[in-house]
Amino acid sequence: MAILPLIIAPDPRLKVISTFVKKVDGRVRTLMEDMLETMYAAPGIGLSAVQVGVPERIIVIDLAKDPDPPEPVLLVNPEIIKLSDELATYEEGCLSLPEYYADVTRPAEVTVRYLDQDNEIQTMQTDGMLATCIQHEMDHLEGILFVDHISALKRNIILRKLKKFKREEAVG
Ligand code: GNR
Ligand code: NI
């Protein structure tokens, strides 16, 4: 297991469209283990492979709260089958936009088809925070960040501050 370095916005690598995984094999399972370890260490509730520099359609999520046992959700090549008309708003954050949060409105319920860790096709219908998190992670696979759902003014303020932060960090 390994903690992988996270890519922080703005970065062209976060804008790449991730490619489909041919087969969920040992390589992909090892990557998902490392992604979970990276996500738990951050800490975060979701992570897409592109955020650790691997532009493939791989997502890990865990919404379990600390004293409870972990409940990892692993999704490969997820595809949206159905989105509800009903919407829900949650305050979102992103490990690639550290310390910035904003309300984002998305469909409240989502049905996804995906490959599980055994390369088997599965279907999952969800609502609540899991539905929001799946959509947030699936956005990453298309090069979209949660700030792309808010006003350009708010987005540019956040991205400019992160750019400045990264510049200062690089200088030391
Ligand atoms: O840790 C995370 N929290 C979060 C909160 C609300 C909606 C989505 C998320 S996902 C985020 C981790 C992350 O950046 N995943 O891509
Ligand atoms: Ni994110």
Short mmCIF file of N, CA, C and O in Angstrom, two decimals, residues 4-132:
data_model
loop_
_atom_site.label_atom_id
_atom_site.label_comp_id
_atom_site.label_asym_id
_atom_site.label_seq_id
_atom_site.Cartn_x
_atom_site.Cartn_y
_atom_site.Cartn_z
N LEU A 4 -0.36 8.18 -2.39
CA LEU A 4 0.05 8.77 -3.66
C LEU A 4 -0.08 10.29 -3.59
O LEU A 4 -0.97 10.81 -2.91
N PRO A 5 0.80 11.03 -4.29
CA PRO A 5 0.68 12.49 -4.28
C PRO A 5 -0.57 12.96 -5.04
O PRO A 5 -0.89 12.43 -6.10
N LEU A 6 -1.28 13.93 -4.44
CA LEU A 6 -2.52 14.47 -5.03
C LEU A 6 -2.20 15.66 -5.91
O LEU A 6 -1.39 16.52 -5.55
N ILE A 7 -2.84 15.74 -7.06
CA ILE A 7 -2.68 16.89 -7.96
C ILE A 7 -3.64 17.99 -7.50
O ILE A 7 -4.83 17.74 -7.29
N ILE A 8 -3.09 19.18 -7.30
CA ILE A 8 -3.88 20.34 -6.85
C ILE A 8 -4.16 21.27 -8.04
O ILE A 8 -3.27 21.53 -8.84
N ALA A 9 -5.42 21.76 -8.12
CA ALA A 9 -5.81 22.70 -9.18
C ALA A 9 -5.17 24.07 -8.94
O ALA A 9 -4.88 24.41 -7.80
N PRO A 10 -5.00 24.89 -9.96
CA PRO A 10 -5.24 24.56 -11.38
C PRO A 10 -4.08 23.75 -11.97
O PRO A 10 -2.92 24.09 -11.73
N ASP A 11 -4.42 22.70 -12.71
CA ASP A 11 -3.40 21.82 -13.29
C ASP A 11 -4.02 21.15 -14.52
O ASP A 11 -5.10 20.58 -14.42
N PRO A 12 -3.34 21.24 -15.67
CA PRO A 12 -3.92 20.65 -16.90
C PRO A 12 -4.21 19.15 -16.78
O PRO A 12 -5.09 18.64 -17.47
N ARG A 13 -3.51 18.46 -15.88
CA ARG A 13 -3.73 17.01 -15.73
C ARG A 13 -5.11 16.70 -15.16
O ARG A 13 -5.61 15.58 -15.32
N LEU A 14 -5.73 17.71 -14.49
CA LEU A 14 -7.08 17.50 -13.94
C LEU A 14 -8.16 17.72 -15.00
O LEU A 14 -9.33 17.47 -14.76
N LYS A 15 -7.75 18.21 -16.19
CA LYS A 15 -8.72 18.51 -17.26
C LYS A 15 -8.80 17.39 -18.29
O LYS A 15 -9.59 17.47 -19.23
N VAL A 16 -7.97 16.38 -18.11
CA VAL A 16 -7.91 15.27 -19.07
C VAL A 16 -9.17 14.40 -18.93
O VAL A 16 -9.69 14.21 -17.83
N ILE A 17 -9.66 13.90 -20.06
CA ILE A 17 -10.76 12.93 -20.02
C ILE A 17 -10.15 11.55 -19.81
O ILE A 17 -9.28 11.11 -20.56
N SER A 18 -10.59 10.87 -18.76
CA SER A 18 -10.01 9.57 -18.40
C SER A 18 -10.48 8.48 -19.36
O SER A 18 -11.60 8.51 -19.87
N THR A 19 -9.61 7.51 -19.58
CA THR A 19 -9.90 6.42 -20.52
C THR A 19 -10.52 5.23 -19.79
O THR A 19 -10.32 5.04 -18.59
N PHE A 20 -11.26 4.42 -20.54
CA PHE A 20 -11.89 3.22 -19.97
C PHE A 20 -10.83 2.17 -19.63
O PHE A 20 -9.84 2.03 -20.34
N VAL A 21 -11.08 1.45 -18.57
CA VAL A 21 -10.21 0.35 -18.14
C VAL A 21 -10.62 -0.90 -18.93
O VAL A 21 -11.81 -1.19 -19.05
N LYS A 22 -9.63 -1.61 -19.49
CA LYS A 22 -9.94 -2.81 -20.29
C LYS A 22 -10.42 -3.93 -19.39
O LYS A 22 -11.38 -4.63 -19.69
N LYS A 23 -9.74 -4.13 -18.26
CA LYS A 23 -10.06 -5.23 -17.37
C LYS A 23 -9.64 -4.87 -15.96
O LYS A 23 -8.56 -4.30 -15.78
N VAL A 24 -10.47 -5.19 -14.99
CA VAL A 24 -10.11 -4.96 -13.58
C VAL A 24 -9.23 -6.13 -13.15
O VAL A 24 -9.73 -7.22 -12.83
N ASP A 25 -7.92 -5.91 -13.20
CA ASP A 25 -6.96 -6.96 -12.87
C ASP A 25 -6.14 -6.51 -11.64
O ASP A 25 -6.48 -5.53 -10.98
N GLY A 26 -5.07 -7.23 -11.38
CA GLY A 26 -4.24 -6.94 -10.20
C GLY A 26 -3.70 -5.51 -10.20
O GLY A 26 -3.66 -4.86 -9.15
N ARG A 27 -3.31 -5.03 -11.37
CA ARG A 27 -2.80 -3.65 -11.46
C ARG A 27 -3.85 -2.66 -10.98
O ARG A 27 -3.57 -1.76 -10.19
N VAL A 28 -5.10 -2.84 -11.46
CA VAL A 28 -6.18 -1.91 -11.11
C VAL A 28 -6.54 -2.06 -9.63
O VAL A 28 -6.77 -1.07 -8.93
N ARG A 29 -6.58 -3.30 -9.14
CA ARG A 29 -6.90 -3.53 -7.72
C ARG A 29 -5.84 -2.89 -6.81
O ARG A 29 -6.18 -2.28 -5.79
N THR A 30 -4.57 -3.00 -7.17
CA THR A 30 -3.50 -2.37 -6.38
C THR A 30 -3.65 -0.85 -6.38
O THR A 30 -3.52 -0.20 -5.34
N LEU A 31 -3.96 -0.30 -7.57
CA LEU A 31 -4.17 1.15 -7.66
C LEU A 31 -5.33 1.57 -6.75
O LEU A 31 -5.24 2.57 -6.03
N MET A 32 -6.43 0.80 -6.76
CA MET A 32 -7.60 1.15 -5.93
C MET A 32 -7.25 1.08 -4.43
O MET A 32 -7.71 1.91 -3.65
N GLU A 33 -6.42 0.10 -4.04
CA GLU A 33 -5.96 0.01 -2.64
C GLU A 33 -5.16 1.27 -2.27
O GLU A 33 -5.37 1.85 -1.20
N ASP A 34 -4.25 1.67 -3.17
CA ASP A 34 -3.44 2.86 -2.91
C ASP A 34 -4.30 4.12 -2.89
O ASP A 34 -4.07 5.03 -2.08
N MET A 35 -5.30 4.16 -3.76
CA MET A 35 -6.22 5.31 -3.76
C MET A 35 -7.01 5.39 -2.45
O MET A 35 -7.20 6.47 -1.90
N LEU A 36 -7.46 4.24 -1.95
CA LEU A 36 -8.19 4.23 -0.67
C LEU A 36 -7.28 4.73 0.45
O LEU A 36 -7.69 5.56 1.26
N GLU A 37 -6.05 4.23 0.48
CA GLU A 37 -5.12 4.65 1.53
C GLU A 37 -4.86 6.16 1.44
O GLU A 37 -4.85 6.87 2.47
N THR A 38 -4.70 6.66 0.23
CA THR A 38 -4.48 8.10 0.01
C THR A 38 -5.69 8.91 0.47
O THR A 38 -5.55 9.94 1.12
N MET A 39 -6.90 8.40 0.12
CA MET A 39 -8.14 9.10 0.49
C MET A 39 -8.34 9.11 2.01
O MET A 39 -8.67 10.15 2.58
N TYR A 40 -8.12 7.96 2.67
CA TYR A 40 -8.28 7.90 4.13
C TYR A 40 -7.28 8.82 4.82
O TYR A 40 -7.60 9.45 5.83
N ALA A 41 -6.05 8.90 4.29
CA ALA A 41 -5.01 9.71 4.92
C ALA A 41 -5.29 11.20 4.76
O ALA A 41 -4.90 11.99 5.61
N ALA A 42 -5.98 11.57 3.69
CA ALA A 42 -6.13 13.01 3.35
C ALA A 42 -6.71 13.86 4.49
O ALA A 42 -6.12 14.89 4.82
N PRO A 43 -7.89 13.60 5.11
CA PRO A 43 -8.85 12.56 4.76
C PRO A 43 -9.88 13.11 3.78
O PRO A 43 -10.15 14.31 3.75
N GLY A 44 -10.48 12.19 3.00
CA GLY A 44 -11.55 12.56 2.09
C GLY A 44 -12.55 11.42 2.02
O GLY A 44 -12.30 10.33 2.56
N ILE A 45 -13.66 11.66 1.33
CA ILE A 45 -14.71 10.63 1.23
C ILE A 45 -14.77 10.03 -0.17
O ILE A 45 -15.54 9.11 -0.41
N GLY A 46 -13.97 10.56 -1.10
CA GLY A 46 -13.95 10.02 -2.45
C GLY A 46 -12.65 10.40 -3.14
O GLY A 46 -11.97 11.33 -2.71
N LEU A 47 -12.30 9.65 -4.18
CA LEU A 47 -11.09 9.97 -4.95
C LEU A 47 -11.21 9.32 -6.33
O LEU A 47 -11.64 8.17 -6.45
N SER A 48 -10.82 10.09 -7.35
CA SER A 48 -10.75 9.54 -8.70
C SER A 48 -9.28 9.38 -9.07
O SER A 48 -8.42 10.11 -8.58
N ALA A 49 -9.00 8.39 -9.95
CA ALA A 49 -7.60 8.08 -10.28
C ALA A 49 -6.88 9.27 -10.90
O ALA A 49 -5.69 9.47 -10.67
N VAL A 50 -7.62 10.09 -11.66
CA VAL A 50 -6.97 11.22 -12.33
C VAL A 50 -6.35 12.19 -11.31
O VAL A 50 -5.36 12.86 -11.61
N GLN A 51 -6.91 12.23 -10.09
CA GLN A 51 -6.37 13.12 -9.05
C GLN A 51 -5.00 12.66 -8.55
O GLN A 51 -4.30 13.44 -7.90
N VAL A 52 -4.67 11.40 -8.80
CA VAL A 52 -3.32 10.93 -8.46
C VAL A 52 -2.51 10.66 -9.73
O VAL A 52 -1.57 9.87 -9.74
N GLY A 53 -2.92 11.32 -10.83
CA GLY A 53 -2.13 11.31 -12.05
C GLY A 53 -2.34 10.11 -12.95
O GLY A 53 -1.56 9.89 -13.88
N VAL A 54 -3.40 9.32 -12.70
CA VAL A 54 -3.71 8.16 -13.54
C VAL A 54 -5.05 8.42 -14.24
O VAL A 54 -6.11 8.24 -13.63
N PRO A 55 -5.04 8.89 -15.50
CA PRO A 55 -6.29 9.28 -16.15
C PRO A 55 -7.09 8.08 -16.68
O PRO A 55 -7.30 7.92 -17.87
N GLU A 56 -7.54 7.23 -15.74
CA GLU A 56 -8.36 6.06 -16.07
C GLU A 56 -9.63 6.13 -15.24
O GLU A 56 -9.65 6.74 -14.17
N ARG A 57 -10.70 5.46 -15.74
CA ARG A 57 -12.03 5.63 -15.14
C ARG A 57 -12.18 4.74 -13.91
O ARG A 57 -12.84 3.70 -13.93
N ILE A 58 -11.55 5.19 -12.81
CA ILE A 58 -11.50 4.44 -11.56
C ILE A 58 -11.82 5.40 -10.42
O ILE A 58 -11.24 6.48 -10.33
N ILE A 59 -12.77 4.97 -9.56
CA ILE A 59 -13.25 5.82 -8.46
C ILE A 59 -13.28 4.98 -7.18
O ILE A 59 -13.69 3.83 -7.21
N VAL A 60 -12.88 5.59 -6.06
CA VAL A 60 -13.12 4.98 -4.75
C VAL A 60 -13.86 5.99 -3.87
O VAL A 60 -13.63 7.18 -3.98
N ILE A 61 -14.75 5.47 -3.04
CA ILE A 61 -15.57 6.30 -2.15
C ILE A 61 -15.71 5.54 -0.82
O ILE A 61 -15.79 4.31 -0.82
N ASP A 62 -15.72 6.27 0.29
CA ASP A 62 -16.10 5.66 1.57
C ASP A 62 -16.75 6.73 2.44
O ASP A 62 -16.09 7.70 2.82
N LEU A 63 -18.02 6.55 2.73
CA LEU A 63 -18.76 7.53 3.52
C LEU A 63 -18.87 7.14 4.99
O LEU A 63 -19.49 7.86 5.77
N ALA A 64 -18.28 6.01 5.38
CA ALA A 64 -18.37 5.57 6.79
C ALA A 64 -17.66 6.58 7.68
O ALA A 64 -16.60 7.10 7.34
N LYS A 65 -18.25 6.86 8.85
CA LYS A 65 -17.66 7.84 9.78
C LYS A 65 -16.74 7.12 10.77
O LYS A 65 -16.95 5.96 11.10
N ASP A 66 -15.77 7.84 11.28
CA ASP A 66 -14.59 7.29 11.95
C ASP A 66 -14.75 6.05 12.84
O ASP A 66 -14.15 5.03 12.51
N PRO A 67 -15.54 6.06 13.92
CA PRO A 67 -15.51 4.82 14.73
C PRO A 67 -16.11 3.61 14.00
O PRO A 67 -15.78 2.47 14.32
N ASP A 68 -16.97 3.85 13.00
CA ASP A 68 -17.60 2.75 12.27
C ASP A 68 -16.59 2.08 11.34
O ASP A 68 -15.62 2.69 10.92
N PRO A 69 -16.80 0.79 11.03
CA PRO A 69 -15.88 0.10 10.11
C PRO A 69 -15.94 0.71 8.70
O PRO A 69 -16.97 1.25 8.31
N PRO A 70 -14.83 0.65 7.95
CA PRO A 70 -14.82 1.21 6.61
C PRO A 70 -15.82 0.52 5.68
O PRO A 70 -16.11 -0.67 5.86
N GLU A 71 -16.36 1.27 4.74
CA GLU A 71 -17.30 0.74 3.74
C GLU A 71 -16.87 1.21 2.36
O GLU A 71 -17.56 2.02 1.74
N PRO A 72 -15.74 0.72 1.87
CA PRO A 72 -15.25 1.21 0.58
C PRO A 72 -16.19 0.84 -0.57
O PRO A 72 -16.71 -0.27 -0.62
N VAL A 73 -16.40 1.79 -1.47
CA VAL A 73 -17.18 1.58 -2.70
C VAL A 73 -16.20 1.80 -3.85
O VAL A 73 -15.59 2.86 -3.96
N LEU A 74 -16.00 0.76 -4.67
CA LEU A 74 -15.03 0.82 -5.77
C LEU A 74 -15.77 0.73 -7.09
O LEU A 74 -16.51 -0.23 -7.32
N LEU A 75 -15.59 1.73 -7.95
CA LEU A 75 -16.32 1.78 -9.22
C LEU A 75 -15.33 1.94 -10.37
O LEU A 75 -14.54 2.90 -10.38
N VAL A 76 -15.38 1.03 -11.33
CA VAL A 76 -14.54 1.13 -12.52
C VAL A 76 -15.46 1.31 -13.74
O VAL A 76 -16.51 0.65 -13.83
N ASN A 77 -15.07 2.18 -14.65
CA ASN A 77 -15.87 2.49 -15.85
C ASN A 77 -17.33 2.80 -15.52
O ASN A 77 -18.24 2.31 -16.18
N PRO A 78 -17.61 3.65 -14.51
CA PRO A 78 -19.00 3.91 -14.15
C PRO A 78 -19.73 4.65 -15.27
O PRO A 78 -19.14 5.52 -15.93
N GLU A 79 -20.98 4.26 -15.50
CA GLU A 79 -21.82 4.93 -16.50
C GLU A 79 -23.15 5.25 -15.85
O GLU A 79 -23.73 4.41 -15.17
N ILE A 80 -23.63 6.47 -16.10
CA ILE A 80 -24.93 6.86 -15.54
C ILE A 80 -26.04 6.29 -16.38
O ILE A 80 -26.08 6.50 -17.60
N ILE A 81 -26.93 5.55 -15.74
CA ILE A 81 -28.07 4.96 -16.42
C ILE A 81 -29.29 5.85 -16.24
O ILE A 81 -30.13 5.95 -17.12
N LYS A 82 -29.38 6.46 -15.05
CA LYS A 82 -30.56 7.26 -14.74
C LYS A 82 -30.21 8.34 -13.72
O LYS A 82 -29.47 8.09 -12.77
N LEU A 83 -30.74 9.55 -13.96
CA LEU A 83 -30.64 10.64 -13.00
C LEU A 83 -32.05 11.09 -12.66
O LEU A 83 -32.90 11.20 -13.56
N SER A 84 -32.32 11.39 -11.40
CA SER A 84 -33.66 11.85 -11.01
C SER A 84 -33.88 13.29 -11.45
O SER A 84 -32.93 14.06 -11.61
N ASP A 85 -35.15 13.65 -11.64
CA ASP A 85 -35.49 15.06 -11.89
C ASP A 85 -35.31 15.86 -10.61
O ASP A 85 -34.95 17.03 -10.63
N GLU A 86 -35.59 15.20 -9.49
CA GLU A 86 -35.44 15.86 -8.19
C GLU A 86 -33.95 16.21 -7.98
O GLU A 86 -33.07 15.42 -8.31
N LEU A 87 -33.71 17.39 -7.43
CA LEU A 87 -32.34 17.85 -7.20
C LEU A 87 -32.03 17.88 -5.71
O LEU A 87 -32.94 17.90 -4.88
N ALA A 88 -30.75 17.90 -5.39
CA ALA A 88 -30.31 18.03 -4.00
C ALA A 88 -29.07 18.92 -3.98
O ALA A 88 -28.26 18.88 -4.90
N THR A 89 -28.94 19.70 -2.92
CA THR A 89 -27.80 20.60 -2.79
C THR A 89 -26.97 20.19 -1.57
O THR A 89 -27.51 20.00 -0.48
N TYR A 90 -25.67 20.02 -1.80
CA TYR A 90 -24.73 19.72 -0.71
C TYR A 90 -23.55 20.67 -0.81
O TYR A 90 -23.17 21.09 -1.91
N GLU A 91 -22.95 20.94 0.33
CA GLU A 91 -21.69 21.68 0.32
C GLU A 91 -20.59 20.69 -0.06
O GLU A 91 -20.41 19.67 0.60
N GLU A 92 -19.89 20.99 -1.17
CA GLU A 92 -18.85 20.08 -1.66
C GLU A 92 -17.46 20.64 -1.40
O GLU A 92 -17.25 21.85 -1.36
N GLY A 93 -16.55 19.71 -1.24
CA GLY A 93 -15.14 20.03 -1.18
C GLY A 93 -14.43 19.11 -2.14
O GLY A 93 -15.05 18.23 -2.73
N CYS A 94 -13.13 19.31 -2.33
CA CYS A 94 -12.38 18.45 -3.26
C CYS A 94 -10.93 18.42 -2.81
O CYS A 94 -10.36 19.46 -2.49
N LEU A 95 -10.34 17.22 -2.82
CA LEU A 95 -8.95 17.10 -2.40
C LEU A 95 -8.02 17.83 -3.37
O LEU A 95 -6.87 18.13 -3.00
N SER A 96 -8.49 18.12 -4.57
CA SER A 96 -7.69 18.88 -5.54
C SER A 96 -7.92 20.39 -5.42
O SER A 96 -7.29 21.16 -6.15
N LEU A 97 -8.83 20.81 -4.51
CA LEU A 97 -9.10 22.23 -4.23
C LEU A 97 -9.10 22.39 -2.71
O LEU A 97 -10.12 22.74 -2.12
N PRO A 98 -7.96 22.13 -2.06
CA PRO A 98 -7.96 22.01 -0.60
C PRO A 98 -8.45 23.27 0.10
O PRO A 98 -8.04 24.38 -0.27
N GLU A 99 -9.33 23.06 1.08
CA GLU A 99 -9.82 24.12 1.97
C GLU A 99 -10.83 25.05 1.32
O GLU A 99 -11.15 26.09 1.88
N TYR A 100 -11.37 24.70 0.16
CA TYR A 100 -12.45 25.50 -0.45
C TYR A 100 -13.71 24.65 -0.54
O TYR A 100 -13.64 23.45 -0.84
N TYR A 101 -14.85 25.29 -0.25
CA TYR A 101 -16.14 24.58 -0.21
C TYR A 101 -17.20 25.46 -0.86
O TYR A 101 -17.14 26.69 -0.79
N ALA A 102 -18.17 24.81 -1.51
CA ALA A 102 -19.29 25.57 -2.10
C ALA A 102 -20.48 24.64 -2.28
O ALA A 102 -20.32 23.42 -2.45
N ASP A 103 -21.68 25.24 -2.21
CA ASP A 103 -22.90 24.47 -2.46
C ASP A 103 -23.01 24.14 -3.94
O ASP A 103 -22.81 25.01 -4.79
N VAL A 104 -23.31 22.86 -4.22
CA VAL A 104 -23.52 22.41 -5.59
C VAL A 104 -24.84 21.64 -5.65
O VAL A 104 -25.11 20.81 -4.78
N THR A 105 -25.65 21.97 -6.66
CA THR A 105 -26.94 21.30 -6.86
C THR A 105 -26.81 20.29 -7.99
O THR A 105 -26.30 20.61 -9.06
N ARG A 106 -27.25 19.06 -7.69
CA ARG A 106 -27.15 17.96 -8.66
C ARG A 106 -28.40 17.10 -8.54
O ARG A 106 -29.13 17.21 -7.55
N PRO A 107 -28.64 16.20 -9.50
CA PRO A 107 -29.74 15.24 -9.33
C PRO A 107 -29.61 14.49 -7.99
O PRO A 107 -28.51 14.10 -7.59
N ALA A 108 -30.76 14.30 -7.32
CA ALA A 108 -30.75 13.71 -5.97
C ALA A 108 -30.50 12.21 -5.99
O ALA A 108 -29.94 11.66 -5.05
N GLU A 109 -30.94 11.54 -7.07
CA GLU A 109 -30.78 10.08 -7.17
C GLU A 109 -30.08 9.75 -8.47
O GLU A 109 -30.30 10.38 -9.49
N VAL A 110 -29.23 8.73 -8.39
CA VAL A 110 -28.49 8.30 -9.57
C VAL A 110 -28.42 6.77 -9.62
O VAL A 110 -28.28 6.13 -8.58
N THR A 111 -28.58 6.25 -10.83
CA THR A 111 -28.35 4.82 -11.05
C THR A 111 -27.12 4.69 -11.94
O THR A 111 -27.06 5.32 -12.99
N VAL A 112 -26.13 3.90 -11.48
CA VAL A 112 -24.89 3.72 -12.24
C VAL A 112 -24.63 2.24 -12.51
O VAL A 112 -24.94 1.38 -11.69
N ARG A 113 -24.05 2.00 -13.68
CA ARG A 113 -23.55 0.67 -14.02
C ARG A 113 -22.03 0.77 -14.03
O ARG A 113 -21.48 1.79 -14.49
N TYR A 114 -21.35 -0.25 -13.49
CA TYR A 114 -19.90 -0.17 -13.34
C TYR A 114 -19.32 -1.57 -13.24
O TYR A 114 -20.06 -2.55 -13.09
N LEU A 115 -18.00 -1.67 -13.30
CA LEU A 115 -17.30 -2.93 -13.02
C LEU A 115 -16.83 -2.89 -11.58
O LEU A 115 -16.30 -1.87 -11.12
N ASP A 116 -17.02 -3.99 -10.86
CA ASP A 116 -16.54 -4.07 -9.47
C ASP A 116 -15.10 -4.60 -9.44
O ASP A 116 -14.48 -4.82 -10.49
N GLN A 117 -14.57 -4.82 -8.22
CA GLN A 117 -13.16 -5.24 -8.09
C GLN A 117 -12.89 -6.61 -8.70
O GLN A 117 -11.74 -6.97 -8.90
N ASP A 118 -13.96 -7.38 -8.99
CA ASP A 118 -13.79 -8.70 -9.62
C ASP A 118 -14.09 -8.65 -11.12
O ASP A 118 -14.34 -9.70 -11.73
N ASN A 119 -14.12 -7.44 -11.70
CA ASN A 119 -14.40 -7.26 -13.13
C ASN A 119 -15.83 -7.68 -13.51
O ASN A 119 -16.10 -7.97 -14.67
N GLU A 120 -16.74 -7.71 -12.52
CA GLU A 120 -18.14 -8.07 -12.78
C GLU A 120 -18.96 -6.80 -12.96
O GLU A 120 -18.77 -5.82 -12.23
N ILE A 121 -19.90 -6.84 -13.90
CA ILE A 121 -20.80 -5.70 -14.10
C ILE A 121 -21.81 -5.65 -12.96
O ILE A 121 -22.40 -6.67 -12.58
N GLN A 122 -21.99 -4.45 -12.39
CA GLN A 122 -22.95 -4.24 -11.30
C GLN A 122 -23.78 -3.01 -11.61
O GLN A 122 -23.34 -2.13 -12.37
N THR A 123 -24.94 -2.92 -10.98
CA THR A 123 -25.77 -1.71 -11.06
C THR A 123 -26.07 -1.28 -9.64
O THR A 123 -26.32 -2.12 -8.76
N MET A 124 -26.02 0.04 -9.39
CA MET A 124 -26.28 0.57 -8.05
C MET A 124 -27.21 1.78 -8.18
O MET A 124 -26.98 2.65 -9.02
N GLN A 125 -28.25 1.80 -7.36
CA GLN A 125 -29.11 2.98 -7.30
C GLN A 125 -28.88 3.64 -5.95
O GLN A 125 -28.91 2.96 -4.91
N THR A 126 -28.61 4.95 -5.96
CA THR A 126 -28.27 5.63 -4.70
C THR A 126 -28.94 7.00 -4.63
O THR A 126 -29.34 7.56 -5.64
N ASP A 127 -28.99 7.50 -3.39
CA ASP A 127 -29.40 8.88 -3.19
C ASP A 127 -28.52 9.47 -2.09
O ASP A 127 -27.51 8.86 -1.71
N GLY A 128 -28.86 10.65 -1.62
CA GLY A 128 -28.12 11.26 -0.52
C GLY A 128 -26.69 11.59 -0.91
O GLY A 128 -26.37 11.82 -2.08
N MET A 129 -25.83 11.57 0.11
CA MET A 129 -24.43 11.97 -0.10
C MET A 129 -23.72 11.05 -1.09
O MET A 129 -22.85 11.52 -1.85
N LEU A 130 -24.07 9.76 -1.10
CA LEU A 130 -23.39 8.85 -2.03
C LEU A 130 -23.69 9.23 -3.48
O LEU A 130 -22.79 9.20 -4.33
N ALA A 131 -24.94 9.61 -3.76
CA ALA A 131 -25.31 10.02 -5.12
C ALA A 131 -24.51 11.27 -5.53
O ALA A 131 -24.01 11.36 -6.66
N THR A 132 -24.39 12.22 -4.61
CA THR A 132 -23.61 13.43 -4.89
C THR A 132 -22.14 13.09 -5.11
O THR A 132 -21.51 13.58 -6.05
#
